[in-house]
CSV table of C-alpha atoms and ligand atoms in Angstrom, one decimal:
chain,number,residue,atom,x,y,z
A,1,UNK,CA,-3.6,-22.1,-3.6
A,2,UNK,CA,-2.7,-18.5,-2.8
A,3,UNK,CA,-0.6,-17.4,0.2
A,4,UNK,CA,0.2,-13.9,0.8
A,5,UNK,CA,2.3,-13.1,3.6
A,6,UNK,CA,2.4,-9.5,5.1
A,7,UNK,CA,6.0,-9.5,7.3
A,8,UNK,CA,6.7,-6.1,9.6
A,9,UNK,CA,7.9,-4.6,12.5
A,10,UNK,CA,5.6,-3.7,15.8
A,11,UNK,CA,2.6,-2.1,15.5
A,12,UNK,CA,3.3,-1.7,12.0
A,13,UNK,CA,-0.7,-2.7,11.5
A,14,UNK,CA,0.0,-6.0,10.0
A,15,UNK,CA,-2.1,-8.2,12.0
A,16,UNK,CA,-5.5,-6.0,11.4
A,17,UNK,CA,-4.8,-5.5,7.9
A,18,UNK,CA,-4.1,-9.4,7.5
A,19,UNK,CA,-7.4,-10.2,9.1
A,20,UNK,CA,-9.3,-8.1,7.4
A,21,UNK,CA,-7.5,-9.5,3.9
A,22,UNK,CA,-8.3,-13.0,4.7
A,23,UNK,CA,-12.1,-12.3,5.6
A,24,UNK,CA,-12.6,-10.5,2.1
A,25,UNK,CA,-10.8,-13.2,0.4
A,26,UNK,CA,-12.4,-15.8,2.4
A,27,UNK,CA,-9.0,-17.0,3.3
A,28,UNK,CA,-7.7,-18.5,6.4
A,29,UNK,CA,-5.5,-16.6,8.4
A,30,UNK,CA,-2.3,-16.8,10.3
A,31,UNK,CA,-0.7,-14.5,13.3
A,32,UNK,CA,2.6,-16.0,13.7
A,33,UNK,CA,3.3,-13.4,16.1
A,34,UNK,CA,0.8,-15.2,18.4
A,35,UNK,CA,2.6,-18.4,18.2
A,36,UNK,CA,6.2,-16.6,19.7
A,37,UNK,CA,4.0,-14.6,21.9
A,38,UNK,CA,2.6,-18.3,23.5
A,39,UNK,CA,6.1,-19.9,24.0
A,40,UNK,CA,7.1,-16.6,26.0
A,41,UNK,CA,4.0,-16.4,28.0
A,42,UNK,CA,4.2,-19.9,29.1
A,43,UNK,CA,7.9,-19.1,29.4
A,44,UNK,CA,7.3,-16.4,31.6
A,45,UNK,CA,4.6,-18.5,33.6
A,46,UNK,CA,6.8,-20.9,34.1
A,47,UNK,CA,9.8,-19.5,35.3
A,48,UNK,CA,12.1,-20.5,32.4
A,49,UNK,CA,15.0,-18.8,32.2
A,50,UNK,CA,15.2,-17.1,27.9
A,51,UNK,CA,18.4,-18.7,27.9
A,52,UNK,CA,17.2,-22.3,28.9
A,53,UNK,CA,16.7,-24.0,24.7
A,54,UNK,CA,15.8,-27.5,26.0
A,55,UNK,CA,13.3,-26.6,28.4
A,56,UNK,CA,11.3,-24.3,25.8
A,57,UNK,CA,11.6,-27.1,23.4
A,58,UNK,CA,10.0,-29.3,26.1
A,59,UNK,CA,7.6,-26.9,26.1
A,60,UNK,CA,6.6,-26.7,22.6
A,61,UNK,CA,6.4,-30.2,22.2
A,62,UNK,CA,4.2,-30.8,24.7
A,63,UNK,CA,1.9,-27.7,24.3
A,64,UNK,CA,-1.1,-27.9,22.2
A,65,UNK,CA,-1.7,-24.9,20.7
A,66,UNK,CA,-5.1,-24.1,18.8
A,67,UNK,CA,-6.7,-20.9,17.2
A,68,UNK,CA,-10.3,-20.8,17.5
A,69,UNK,CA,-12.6,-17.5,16.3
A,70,UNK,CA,-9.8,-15.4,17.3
A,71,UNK,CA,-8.9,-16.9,20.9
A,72,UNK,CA,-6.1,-18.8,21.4
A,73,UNK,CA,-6.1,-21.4,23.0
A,74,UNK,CA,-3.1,-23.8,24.7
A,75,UNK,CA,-3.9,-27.2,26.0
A,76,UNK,CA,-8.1,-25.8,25.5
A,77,UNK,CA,-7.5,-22.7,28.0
A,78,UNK,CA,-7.9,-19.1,26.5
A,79,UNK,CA,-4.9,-17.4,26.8
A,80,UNK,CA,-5.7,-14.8,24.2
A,81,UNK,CA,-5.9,-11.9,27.3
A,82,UNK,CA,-2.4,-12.7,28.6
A,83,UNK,CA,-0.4,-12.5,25.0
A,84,UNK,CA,-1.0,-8.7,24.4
A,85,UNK,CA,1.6,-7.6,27.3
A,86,UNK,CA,4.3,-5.8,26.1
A,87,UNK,CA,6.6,-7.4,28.4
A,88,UNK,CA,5.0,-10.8,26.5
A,89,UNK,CA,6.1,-8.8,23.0
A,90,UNK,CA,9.6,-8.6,24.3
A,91,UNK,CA,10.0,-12.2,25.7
A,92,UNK,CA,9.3,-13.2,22.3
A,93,UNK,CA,11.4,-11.5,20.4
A,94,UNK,CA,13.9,-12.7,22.8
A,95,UNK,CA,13.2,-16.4,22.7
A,96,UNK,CA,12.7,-16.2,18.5
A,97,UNK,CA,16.0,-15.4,18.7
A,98,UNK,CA,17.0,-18.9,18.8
A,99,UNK,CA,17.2,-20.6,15.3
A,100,UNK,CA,16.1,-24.0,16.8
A,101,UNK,CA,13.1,-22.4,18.7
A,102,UNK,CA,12.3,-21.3,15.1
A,103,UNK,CA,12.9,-24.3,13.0
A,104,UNK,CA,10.8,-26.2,15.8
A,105,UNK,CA,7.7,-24.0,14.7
A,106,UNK,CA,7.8,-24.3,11.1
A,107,UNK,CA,6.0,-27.0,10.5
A,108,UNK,CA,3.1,-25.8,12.5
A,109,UNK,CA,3.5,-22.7,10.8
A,110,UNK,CA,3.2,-24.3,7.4
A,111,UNK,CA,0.0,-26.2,8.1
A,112,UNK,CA,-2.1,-23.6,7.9
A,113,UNK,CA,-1.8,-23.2,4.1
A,114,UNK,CA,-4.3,-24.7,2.9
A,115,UNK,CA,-7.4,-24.4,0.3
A,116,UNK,CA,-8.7,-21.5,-0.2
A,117,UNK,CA,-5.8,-19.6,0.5
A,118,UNK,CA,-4.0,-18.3,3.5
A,119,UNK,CA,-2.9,-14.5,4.8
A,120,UNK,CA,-0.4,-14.7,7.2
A,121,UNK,CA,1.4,-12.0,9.0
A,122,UNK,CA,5.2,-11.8,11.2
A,123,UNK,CA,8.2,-11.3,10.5
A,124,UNK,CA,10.0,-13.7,8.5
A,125,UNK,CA,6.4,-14.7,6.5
A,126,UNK,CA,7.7,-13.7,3.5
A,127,UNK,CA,11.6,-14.4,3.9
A,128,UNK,CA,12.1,-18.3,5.6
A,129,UNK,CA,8.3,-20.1,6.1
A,130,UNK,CA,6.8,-18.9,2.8
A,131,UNK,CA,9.4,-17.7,0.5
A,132,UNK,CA,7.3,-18.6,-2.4
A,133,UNK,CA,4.4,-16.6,-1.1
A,134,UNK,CA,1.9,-15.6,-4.4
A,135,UNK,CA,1.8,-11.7,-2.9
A,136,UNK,CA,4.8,-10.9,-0.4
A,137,UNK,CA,4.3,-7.1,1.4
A,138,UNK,CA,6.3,-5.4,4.0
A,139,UNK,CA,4.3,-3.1,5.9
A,140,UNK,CA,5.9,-0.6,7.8
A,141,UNK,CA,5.6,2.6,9.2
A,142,UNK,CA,7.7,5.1,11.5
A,143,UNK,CA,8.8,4.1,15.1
A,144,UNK,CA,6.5,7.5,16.5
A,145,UNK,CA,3.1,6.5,14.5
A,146,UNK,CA,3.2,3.3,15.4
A,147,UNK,CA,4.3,3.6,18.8
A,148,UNK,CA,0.8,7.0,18.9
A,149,UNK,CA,-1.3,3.9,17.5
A,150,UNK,CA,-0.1,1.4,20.4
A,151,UNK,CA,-0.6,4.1,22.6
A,152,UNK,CA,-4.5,4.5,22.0
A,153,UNK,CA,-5.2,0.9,22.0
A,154,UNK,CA,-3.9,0.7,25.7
A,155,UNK,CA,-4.3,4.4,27.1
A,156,UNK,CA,-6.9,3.0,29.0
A,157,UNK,CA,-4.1,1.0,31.1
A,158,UNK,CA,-2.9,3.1,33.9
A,159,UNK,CA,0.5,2.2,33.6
A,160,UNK,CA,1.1,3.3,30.2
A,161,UNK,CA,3.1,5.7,29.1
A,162,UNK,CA,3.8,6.9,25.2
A,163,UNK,CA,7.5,7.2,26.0
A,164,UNK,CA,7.8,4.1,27.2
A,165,UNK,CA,5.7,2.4,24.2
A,166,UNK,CA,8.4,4.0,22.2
A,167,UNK,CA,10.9,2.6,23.9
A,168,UNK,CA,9.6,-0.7,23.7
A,169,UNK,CA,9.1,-0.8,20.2
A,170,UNK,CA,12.7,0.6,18.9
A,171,UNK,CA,13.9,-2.1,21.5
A,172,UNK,CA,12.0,-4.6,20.1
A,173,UNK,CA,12.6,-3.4,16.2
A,174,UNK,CA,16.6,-3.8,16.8
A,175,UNK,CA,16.1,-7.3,18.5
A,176,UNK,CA,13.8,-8.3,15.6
A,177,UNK,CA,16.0,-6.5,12.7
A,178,UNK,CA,19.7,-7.0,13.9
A,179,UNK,CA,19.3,-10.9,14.7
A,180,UNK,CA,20.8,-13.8,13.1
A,181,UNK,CA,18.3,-15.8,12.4
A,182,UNK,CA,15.6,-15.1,10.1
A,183,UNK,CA,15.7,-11.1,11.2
A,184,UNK,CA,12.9,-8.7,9.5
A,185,UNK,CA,14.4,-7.4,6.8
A,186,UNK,CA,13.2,-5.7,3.3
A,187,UNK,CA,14.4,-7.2,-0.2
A,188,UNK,CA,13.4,-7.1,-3.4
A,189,UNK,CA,10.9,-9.7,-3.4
A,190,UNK,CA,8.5,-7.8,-1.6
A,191,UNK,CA,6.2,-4.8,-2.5
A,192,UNK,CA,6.8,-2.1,0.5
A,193,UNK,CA,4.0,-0.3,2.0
A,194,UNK,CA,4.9,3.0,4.5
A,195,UNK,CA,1.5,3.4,6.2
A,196,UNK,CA,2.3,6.3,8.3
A,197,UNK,CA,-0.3,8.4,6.1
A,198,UNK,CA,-2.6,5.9,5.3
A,199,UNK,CA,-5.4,4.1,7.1
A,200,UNK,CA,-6.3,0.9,7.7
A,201,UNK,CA,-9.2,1.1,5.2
A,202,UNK,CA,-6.3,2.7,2.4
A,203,UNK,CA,-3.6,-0.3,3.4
A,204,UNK,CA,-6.2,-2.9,3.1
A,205,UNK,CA,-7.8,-1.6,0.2
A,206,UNK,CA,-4.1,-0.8,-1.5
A,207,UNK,CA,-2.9,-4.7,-0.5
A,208,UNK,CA,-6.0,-5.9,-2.7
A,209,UNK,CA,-5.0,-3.6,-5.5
A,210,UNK,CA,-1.6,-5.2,-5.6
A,211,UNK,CA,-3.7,-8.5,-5.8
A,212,UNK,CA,-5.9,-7.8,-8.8
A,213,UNK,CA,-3.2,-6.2,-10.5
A,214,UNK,CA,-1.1,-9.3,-10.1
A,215,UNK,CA,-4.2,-11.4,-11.6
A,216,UNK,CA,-3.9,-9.4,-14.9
A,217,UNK,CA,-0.6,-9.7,-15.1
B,301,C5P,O1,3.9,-9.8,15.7
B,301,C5P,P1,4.2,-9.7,17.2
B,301,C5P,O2,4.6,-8.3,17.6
B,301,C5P,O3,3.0,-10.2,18.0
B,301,C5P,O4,5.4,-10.7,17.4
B,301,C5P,C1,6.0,-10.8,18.7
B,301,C5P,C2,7.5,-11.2,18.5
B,301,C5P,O5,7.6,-12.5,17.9
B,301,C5P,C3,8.2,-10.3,17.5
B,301,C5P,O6,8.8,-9.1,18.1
B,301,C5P,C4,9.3,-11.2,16.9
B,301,C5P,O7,10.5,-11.2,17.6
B,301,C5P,C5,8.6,-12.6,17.0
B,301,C5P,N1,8.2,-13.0,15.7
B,301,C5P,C6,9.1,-13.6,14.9
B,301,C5P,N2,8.7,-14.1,13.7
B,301,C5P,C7,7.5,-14.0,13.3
B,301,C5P,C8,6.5,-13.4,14.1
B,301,C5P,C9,6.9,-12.9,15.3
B,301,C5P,O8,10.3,-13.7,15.2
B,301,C5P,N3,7.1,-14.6,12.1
């Protein structure tokens, strides 16, 4: 069975790219991202306080947490709305901060590999839950594109600003880079892909080149 795991920072394009990956290769597919993004909004909802281990670990045992046609859903109510906030973003890369938070999701991480084949996108994809991943990319691309691309999704939102997107993302890129535990980080097992000057058509279409030319290998 294949996996190929596409780990990078914030609107780095990872998640569309995956999906679109996994529906070509008739794969399933995985946003981990979504997973952290569920433990902070019920964090959030809740009132727990980031620093408060024991009751998020409460929370994720007793959470059921499904993905169905591109909702999310946790204990059968959609959440998927609620997960996009940026202040949602930031609460989870504060509470995957916590090594025991993360080794509490692996498992549930891991399931999803299964026949045909899985794509999977995050941060640590590549590095800690599937370090023998068949394809492993980084996809990255500078903090100003990606923070433009962010920008456009949301424009529409009143209380947007590009600065501030910007400032959310290089916050969130030295949270997620300068951590202890299982941080985003490059090495040499992965293929890197800058897409500041590419589309998503060109990164998709470049991620399955990689692919064939790994067949023939
Ligand atoms: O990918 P996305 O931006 O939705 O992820 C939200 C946050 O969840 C990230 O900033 C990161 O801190 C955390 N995350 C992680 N490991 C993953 C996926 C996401 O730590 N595999």
């Amino acid at each position: 069975m294949q996996i190929i795991t596409i780990d990078g920072p914030a609107s780095s394009g990872k998640g569309t790219v995956a999906k679109l990956i996994a529906k070509k290769l008739g794969f399933h597919y995985l946003e981990s991202g979504a997973i952290y993004r569920v433990v902070a909004l019920i964090t959030i909802k809740e009132a727990i306080d980031s620093s408060d281990i024991d009751s998020i670990l409460t929370l994720i045992d007793n959470m059921e947490l499904r993905f169905i046609d591109g909702s999310v859903l946790v204990d059968n109510l959609d959440v998927t709305d609620g997960l996009r906030a940026e202040a949602v973003g930031m609460m989870a890369s504060t509470v995957a901060k916590n090594d025991v938070i993360r080794k509490r999701l692996l498992d549930f991480q891991r399931e999803f590999a299964t026949e045909p084949g899985l794509v999977t996108d995050g941060r640590d994809m590549g590095s800690v839950v599937f370090p023998n991943a068949h394809l492993k990319i980084f996809l990255t691309a500078s903090p100003t594109v990606r923070a433009k691309r962010r920008y456009e999704q949301l424009k529409h939102n009143i209380n947007v600003s590009l600065d501030n997107i910007l400032a959310d993302i290089i916050a969130r890129d030295k949270q997620d880079t300068e951590r202890a535990n299982a941080p985003l980080k490059y090495d040499s097992s992965f293929i890197l892909i800058d897409n500041d000057n590419m589309t998503i058509d060109e990164t998709v279409q470049c991620i399955i080149s990689l692919l064939n030319s790994k067949h023939n290998i």
